[in-house]
Coordinates of C-alpha atoms in Angstrom, one line a residue:
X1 CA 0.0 0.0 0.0
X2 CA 2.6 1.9 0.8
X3 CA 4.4 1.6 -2.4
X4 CA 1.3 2.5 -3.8
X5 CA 1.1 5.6 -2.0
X6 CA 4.4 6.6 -3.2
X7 CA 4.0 5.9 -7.0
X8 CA 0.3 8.1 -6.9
X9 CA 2.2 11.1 -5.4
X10 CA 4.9 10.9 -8.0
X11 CA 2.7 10.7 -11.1
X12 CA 0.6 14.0 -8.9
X13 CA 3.9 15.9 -8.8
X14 CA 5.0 14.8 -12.1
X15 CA 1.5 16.4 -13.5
X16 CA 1.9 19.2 -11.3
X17 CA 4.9 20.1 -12.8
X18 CA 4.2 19.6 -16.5
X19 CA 0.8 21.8 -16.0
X20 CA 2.6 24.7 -14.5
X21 CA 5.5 24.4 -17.6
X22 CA 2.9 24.8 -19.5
X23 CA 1.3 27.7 -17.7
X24 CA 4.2 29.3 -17.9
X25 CA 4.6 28.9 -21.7
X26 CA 1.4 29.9 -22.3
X27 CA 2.0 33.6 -20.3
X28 CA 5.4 34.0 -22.0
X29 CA 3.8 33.4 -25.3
X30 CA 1.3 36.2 -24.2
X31 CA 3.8 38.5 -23.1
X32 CA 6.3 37.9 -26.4
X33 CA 3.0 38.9 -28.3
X34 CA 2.0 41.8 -26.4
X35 CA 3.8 45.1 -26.6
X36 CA 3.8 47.5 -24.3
X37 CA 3.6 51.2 -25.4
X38 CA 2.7 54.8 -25.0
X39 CA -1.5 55.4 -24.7
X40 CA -3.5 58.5 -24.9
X41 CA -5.9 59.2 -22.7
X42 CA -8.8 61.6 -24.0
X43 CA -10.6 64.0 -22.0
X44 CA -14.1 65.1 -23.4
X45 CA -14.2 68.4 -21.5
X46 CA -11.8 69.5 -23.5
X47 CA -12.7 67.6 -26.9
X48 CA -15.4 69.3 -29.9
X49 CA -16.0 66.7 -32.9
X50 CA -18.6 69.1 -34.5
X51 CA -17.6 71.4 -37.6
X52 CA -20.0 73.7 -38.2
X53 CA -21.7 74.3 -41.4
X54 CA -22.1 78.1 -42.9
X55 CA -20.6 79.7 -39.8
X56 CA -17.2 79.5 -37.4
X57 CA -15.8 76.4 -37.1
X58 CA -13.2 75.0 -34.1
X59 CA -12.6 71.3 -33.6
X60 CA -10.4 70.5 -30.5
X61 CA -8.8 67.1 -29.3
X62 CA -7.1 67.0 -26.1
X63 CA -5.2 64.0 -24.7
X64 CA -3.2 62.5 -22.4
X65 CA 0.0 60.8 -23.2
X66 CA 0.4 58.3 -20.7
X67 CA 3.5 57.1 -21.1
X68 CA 5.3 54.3 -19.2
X69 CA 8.8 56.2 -18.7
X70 CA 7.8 59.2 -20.0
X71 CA 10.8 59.9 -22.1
X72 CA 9.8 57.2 -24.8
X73 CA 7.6 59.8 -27.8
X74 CA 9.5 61.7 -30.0
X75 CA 6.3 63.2 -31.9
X76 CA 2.1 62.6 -32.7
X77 CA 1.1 62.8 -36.1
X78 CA -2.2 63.5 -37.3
X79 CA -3.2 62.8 -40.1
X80 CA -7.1 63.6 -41.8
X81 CA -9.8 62.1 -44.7
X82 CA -12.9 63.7 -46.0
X83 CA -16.2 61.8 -46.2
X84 CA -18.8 63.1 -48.5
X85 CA -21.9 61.0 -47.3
X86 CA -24.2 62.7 -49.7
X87 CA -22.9 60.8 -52.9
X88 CA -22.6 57.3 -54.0
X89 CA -18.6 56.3 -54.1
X90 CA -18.8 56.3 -58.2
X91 CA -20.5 59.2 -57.9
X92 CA -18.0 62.6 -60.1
X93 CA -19.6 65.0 -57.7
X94 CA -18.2 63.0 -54.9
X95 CA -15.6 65.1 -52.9
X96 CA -13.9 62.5 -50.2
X97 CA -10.0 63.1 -50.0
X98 CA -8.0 60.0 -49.0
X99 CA -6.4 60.8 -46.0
X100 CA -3.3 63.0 -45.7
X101 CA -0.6 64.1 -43.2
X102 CA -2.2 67.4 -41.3
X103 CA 0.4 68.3 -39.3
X104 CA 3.3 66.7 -37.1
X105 CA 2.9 67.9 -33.1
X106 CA 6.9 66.6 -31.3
X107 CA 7.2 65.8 -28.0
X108 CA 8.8 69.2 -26.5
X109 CA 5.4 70.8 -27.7
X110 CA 3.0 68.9 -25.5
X111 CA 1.6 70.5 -22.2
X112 CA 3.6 69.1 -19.2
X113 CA 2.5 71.2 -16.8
X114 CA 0.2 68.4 -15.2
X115 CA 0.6 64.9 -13.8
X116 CA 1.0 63.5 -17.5
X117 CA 1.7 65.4 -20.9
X118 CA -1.2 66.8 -22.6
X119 CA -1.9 66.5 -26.1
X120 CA -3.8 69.8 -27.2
X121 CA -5.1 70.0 -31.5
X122 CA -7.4 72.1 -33.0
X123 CA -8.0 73.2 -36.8
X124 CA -10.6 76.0 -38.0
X125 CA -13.2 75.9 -40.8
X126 CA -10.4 77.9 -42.6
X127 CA -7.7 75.9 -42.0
X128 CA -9.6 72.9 -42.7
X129 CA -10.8 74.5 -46.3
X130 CA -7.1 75.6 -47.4
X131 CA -5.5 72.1 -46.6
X132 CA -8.3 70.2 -48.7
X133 CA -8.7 72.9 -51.4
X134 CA -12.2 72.7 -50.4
X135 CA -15.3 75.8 -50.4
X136 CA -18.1 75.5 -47.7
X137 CA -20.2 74.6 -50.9
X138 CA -18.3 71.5 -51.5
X139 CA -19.6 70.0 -47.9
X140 CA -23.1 69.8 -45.7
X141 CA -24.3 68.3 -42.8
X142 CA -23.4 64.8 -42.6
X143 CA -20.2 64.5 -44.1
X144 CA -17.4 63.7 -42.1
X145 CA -13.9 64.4 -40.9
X146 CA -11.8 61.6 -39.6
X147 CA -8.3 62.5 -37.7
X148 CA -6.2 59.9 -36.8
X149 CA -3.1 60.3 -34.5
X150 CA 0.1 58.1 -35.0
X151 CA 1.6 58.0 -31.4
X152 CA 5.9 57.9 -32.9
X153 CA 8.2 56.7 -30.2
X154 CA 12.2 57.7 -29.9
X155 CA 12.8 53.8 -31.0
X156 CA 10.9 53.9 -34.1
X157 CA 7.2 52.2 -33.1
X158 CA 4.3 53.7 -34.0
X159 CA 0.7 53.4 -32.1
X160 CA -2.6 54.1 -34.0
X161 CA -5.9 53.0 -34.6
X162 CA -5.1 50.0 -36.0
X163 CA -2.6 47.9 -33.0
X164 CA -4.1 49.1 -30.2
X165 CA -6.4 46.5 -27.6
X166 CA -10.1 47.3 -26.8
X167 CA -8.6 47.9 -23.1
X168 CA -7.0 51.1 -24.8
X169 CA -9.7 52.0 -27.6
X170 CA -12.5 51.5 -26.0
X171 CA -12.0 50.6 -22.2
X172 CA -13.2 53.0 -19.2
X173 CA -9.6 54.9 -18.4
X174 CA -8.2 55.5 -21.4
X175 CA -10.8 56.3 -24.0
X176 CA -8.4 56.2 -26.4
X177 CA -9.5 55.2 -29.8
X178 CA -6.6 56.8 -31.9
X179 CA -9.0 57.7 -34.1
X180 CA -11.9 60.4 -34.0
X181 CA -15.5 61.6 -36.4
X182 CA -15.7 64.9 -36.5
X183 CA -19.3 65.6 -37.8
X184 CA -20.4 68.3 -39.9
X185 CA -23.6 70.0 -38.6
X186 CA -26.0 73.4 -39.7
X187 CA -26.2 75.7 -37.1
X188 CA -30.1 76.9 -36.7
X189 CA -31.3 79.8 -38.5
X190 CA -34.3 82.2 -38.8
X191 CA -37.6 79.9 -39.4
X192 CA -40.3 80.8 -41.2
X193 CA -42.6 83.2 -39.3
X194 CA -46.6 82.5 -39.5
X195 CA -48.8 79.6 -38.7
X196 CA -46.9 76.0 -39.2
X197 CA -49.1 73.1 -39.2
X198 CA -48.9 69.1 -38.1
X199 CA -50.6 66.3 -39.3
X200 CA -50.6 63.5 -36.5
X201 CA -51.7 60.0 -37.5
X202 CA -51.9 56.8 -35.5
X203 CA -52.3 53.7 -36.9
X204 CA -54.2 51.6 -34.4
X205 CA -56.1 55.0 -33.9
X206 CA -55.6 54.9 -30.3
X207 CA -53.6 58.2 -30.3
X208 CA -50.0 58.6 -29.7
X209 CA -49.9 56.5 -26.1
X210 CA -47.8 59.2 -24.2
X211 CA -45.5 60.2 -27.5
X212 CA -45.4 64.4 -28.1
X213 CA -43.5 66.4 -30.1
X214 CA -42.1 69.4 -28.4
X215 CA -41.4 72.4 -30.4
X216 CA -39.4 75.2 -29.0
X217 CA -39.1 79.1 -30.7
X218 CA -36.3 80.9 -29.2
X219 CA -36.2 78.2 -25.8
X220 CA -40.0 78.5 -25.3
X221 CA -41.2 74.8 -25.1
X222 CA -44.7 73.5 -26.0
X223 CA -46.1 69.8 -26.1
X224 CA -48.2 68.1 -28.8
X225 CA -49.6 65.1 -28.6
X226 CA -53.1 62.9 -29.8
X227 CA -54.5 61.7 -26.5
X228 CA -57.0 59.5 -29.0
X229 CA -58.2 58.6 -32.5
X230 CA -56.4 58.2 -36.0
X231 CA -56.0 61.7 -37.2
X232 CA -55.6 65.3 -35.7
X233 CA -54.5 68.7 -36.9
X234 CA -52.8 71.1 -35.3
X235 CA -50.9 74.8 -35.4
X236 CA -48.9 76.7 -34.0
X237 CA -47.5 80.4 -34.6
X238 CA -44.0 81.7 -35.1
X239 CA -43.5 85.3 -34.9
X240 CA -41.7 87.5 -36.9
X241 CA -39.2 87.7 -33.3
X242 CA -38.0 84.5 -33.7
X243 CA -34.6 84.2 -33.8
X244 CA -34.5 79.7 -33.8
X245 CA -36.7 76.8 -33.9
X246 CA -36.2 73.4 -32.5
X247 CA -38.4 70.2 -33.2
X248 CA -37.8 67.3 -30.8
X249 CA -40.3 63.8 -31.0
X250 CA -40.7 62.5 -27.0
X251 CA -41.2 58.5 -27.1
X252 CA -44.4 56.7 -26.3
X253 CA -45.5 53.5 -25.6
X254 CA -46.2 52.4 -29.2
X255 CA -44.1 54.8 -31.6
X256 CA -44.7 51.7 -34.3
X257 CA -47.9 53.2 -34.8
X258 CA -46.8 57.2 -34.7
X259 CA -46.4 59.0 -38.2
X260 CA -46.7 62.8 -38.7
X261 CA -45.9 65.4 -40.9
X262 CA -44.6 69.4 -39.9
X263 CA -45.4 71.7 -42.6
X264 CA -44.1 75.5 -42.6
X265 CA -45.7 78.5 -42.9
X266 CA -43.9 78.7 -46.2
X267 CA -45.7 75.4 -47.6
X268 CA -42.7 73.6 -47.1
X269 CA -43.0 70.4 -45.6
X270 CA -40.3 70.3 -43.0
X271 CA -40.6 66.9 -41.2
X272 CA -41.9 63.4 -42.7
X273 CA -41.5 61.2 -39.8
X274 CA -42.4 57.6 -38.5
X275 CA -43.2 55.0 -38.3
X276 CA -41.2 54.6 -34.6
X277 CA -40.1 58.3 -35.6
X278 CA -36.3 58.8 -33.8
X279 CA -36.7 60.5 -30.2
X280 CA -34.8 62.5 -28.4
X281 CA -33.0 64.0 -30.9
X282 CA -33.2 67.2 -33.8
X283 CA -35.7 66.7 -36.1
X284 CA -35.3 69.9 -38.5
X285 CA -32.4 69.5 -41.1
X286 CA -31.0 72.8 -40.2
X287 CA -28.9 72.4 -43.4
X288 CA -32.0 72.0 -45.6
X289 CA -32.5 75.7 -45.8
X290 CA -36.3 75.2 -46.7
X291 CA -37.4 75.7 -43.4
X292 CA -37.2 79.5 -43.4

């Protein structure tokens, strides 16, 4: 028995060692395929993705460069790509531009004056129309600008959009995706002053369960809903004072069933919406001038 004993806790210690030669491969595999580098860490208080359409523009991007030594970057590249989204790709009006080399930020230029360096960018409308050869006709709300930064160390690597985890691009601490949309956006304008009008419909034609639009003229909110049936009309003024409009659909409990229409008081029809109409955000394309 005893002999027994003694050959079960051999084979146990033989397998006990094999396993953890094999743990151990399998972390140094890990590790020789993993390399450590230089992250940025953004910090939306001081980011703006939106250029704006027809009036002053200023994107910003500010990052922190956490870097493990903090000696390692020699510079951050940035490079940027124009996406026209209102033409097919074959399209000859299209106007997207590949991307290109903006500008070249080196390392004695960051902000040290905090805990980590501080990567600060920011382009105009104007700068943004001279380096693409581009006009504020050649663009409208929905297009795109992408930036992507090229972290450059002192040894030659380079960190970007594309070799980064999802710990770094997308995890909690660094929000660090390399890469960033700016979107292009219309800034509101004067409406159409007079008597607008909106057709409500419900398909089960048990009204709009709780779902309102709210329309607000220069921050003054008001709520419409159809508390029952299929169909309602309804108005409302803007005056000759107002300076903006804003039209904003408020979910209910069955927006499958909501449709409605918003027609100016220039017999434009504004808004053509449902069904399950988007909530919670602009309905008026503010780049679709035909709302004034």
């Amino acid at each position: 028995m005893k002999t027994l004993i003694n050959k079960i806790s051999f084979i146990a210690t033989l397998v006990l060692i094999i396993g953890c030669s094999d743990t151990e491969k399998t972390i140094d595999e890990v590790f020789d395929g993993t390399t450590r580098g230089t992250a940025l860490k953004t910090i939306p208080e001081q980011t703006s993705l939106e250029f704006n359409v027809g009036g002053e523009s200023l994107v910003t991007i500010s990052a922190q460069v956490i870097d493990q030594r903090g000696q390692d970057v020699d510079r951050i590249d940035v490079y940027m790509s124009f996406v026209d989204n209102q033409t097919e790709s074959d399209d000859p009006a299209n106007n997207s531009i590949d991307e290109e080399l903006f500008t070249t930020v080196p390392a004695s230029a960051l902000d040290s004056s905090g805990d980590y360096p501080v990567f600060n960018f920011q382009f105009t409308g104007d700068e943004f129309n001279s380096f693409f050869g581009l006009t504020g006709t050649d663009y409208t709300g929905g297009d795109r600008i992408n930036v992507r930064l090229a972290l450059v160390m002192n040894d030659g690597r380079v960190f970007t959009s594309d070799n980064v985890n999802n710990v770094v691009s997308g995890g909690a601490f660094y929000r660090s995706p390399f890469q960033y949309n700016v979107n292009f956006v219309c800034p509101a304008d004067t409406p159409a002053s007079g008597t607008w009008t909106i057709e409500m419909q419900d398909s089960w034609g048990d009204g709009w369960n709780g779902g309102e639009l709210i329309v607000s003229i220069d921050g003054n909110e008001t709520s419409y809903t159809m508390e029952s049936g299929s169909t309602l009309t309804q108005t409302f003024d803007v005056p000759t004072s107002a300076g903006t409009i804003s039209i904003v659909y408020s979910a209910g409990s069955y927006d499958s069933e909501v449709t409605f229409q918003i027609t100016a008081s220039n017999g434009n029809t504004i808004i053509d919406a449902g069904p399950n109409p988007p909530a919670g955000i602009e309905l008026i394309n503010y780049c679709n001038r035909n709302y004034q």
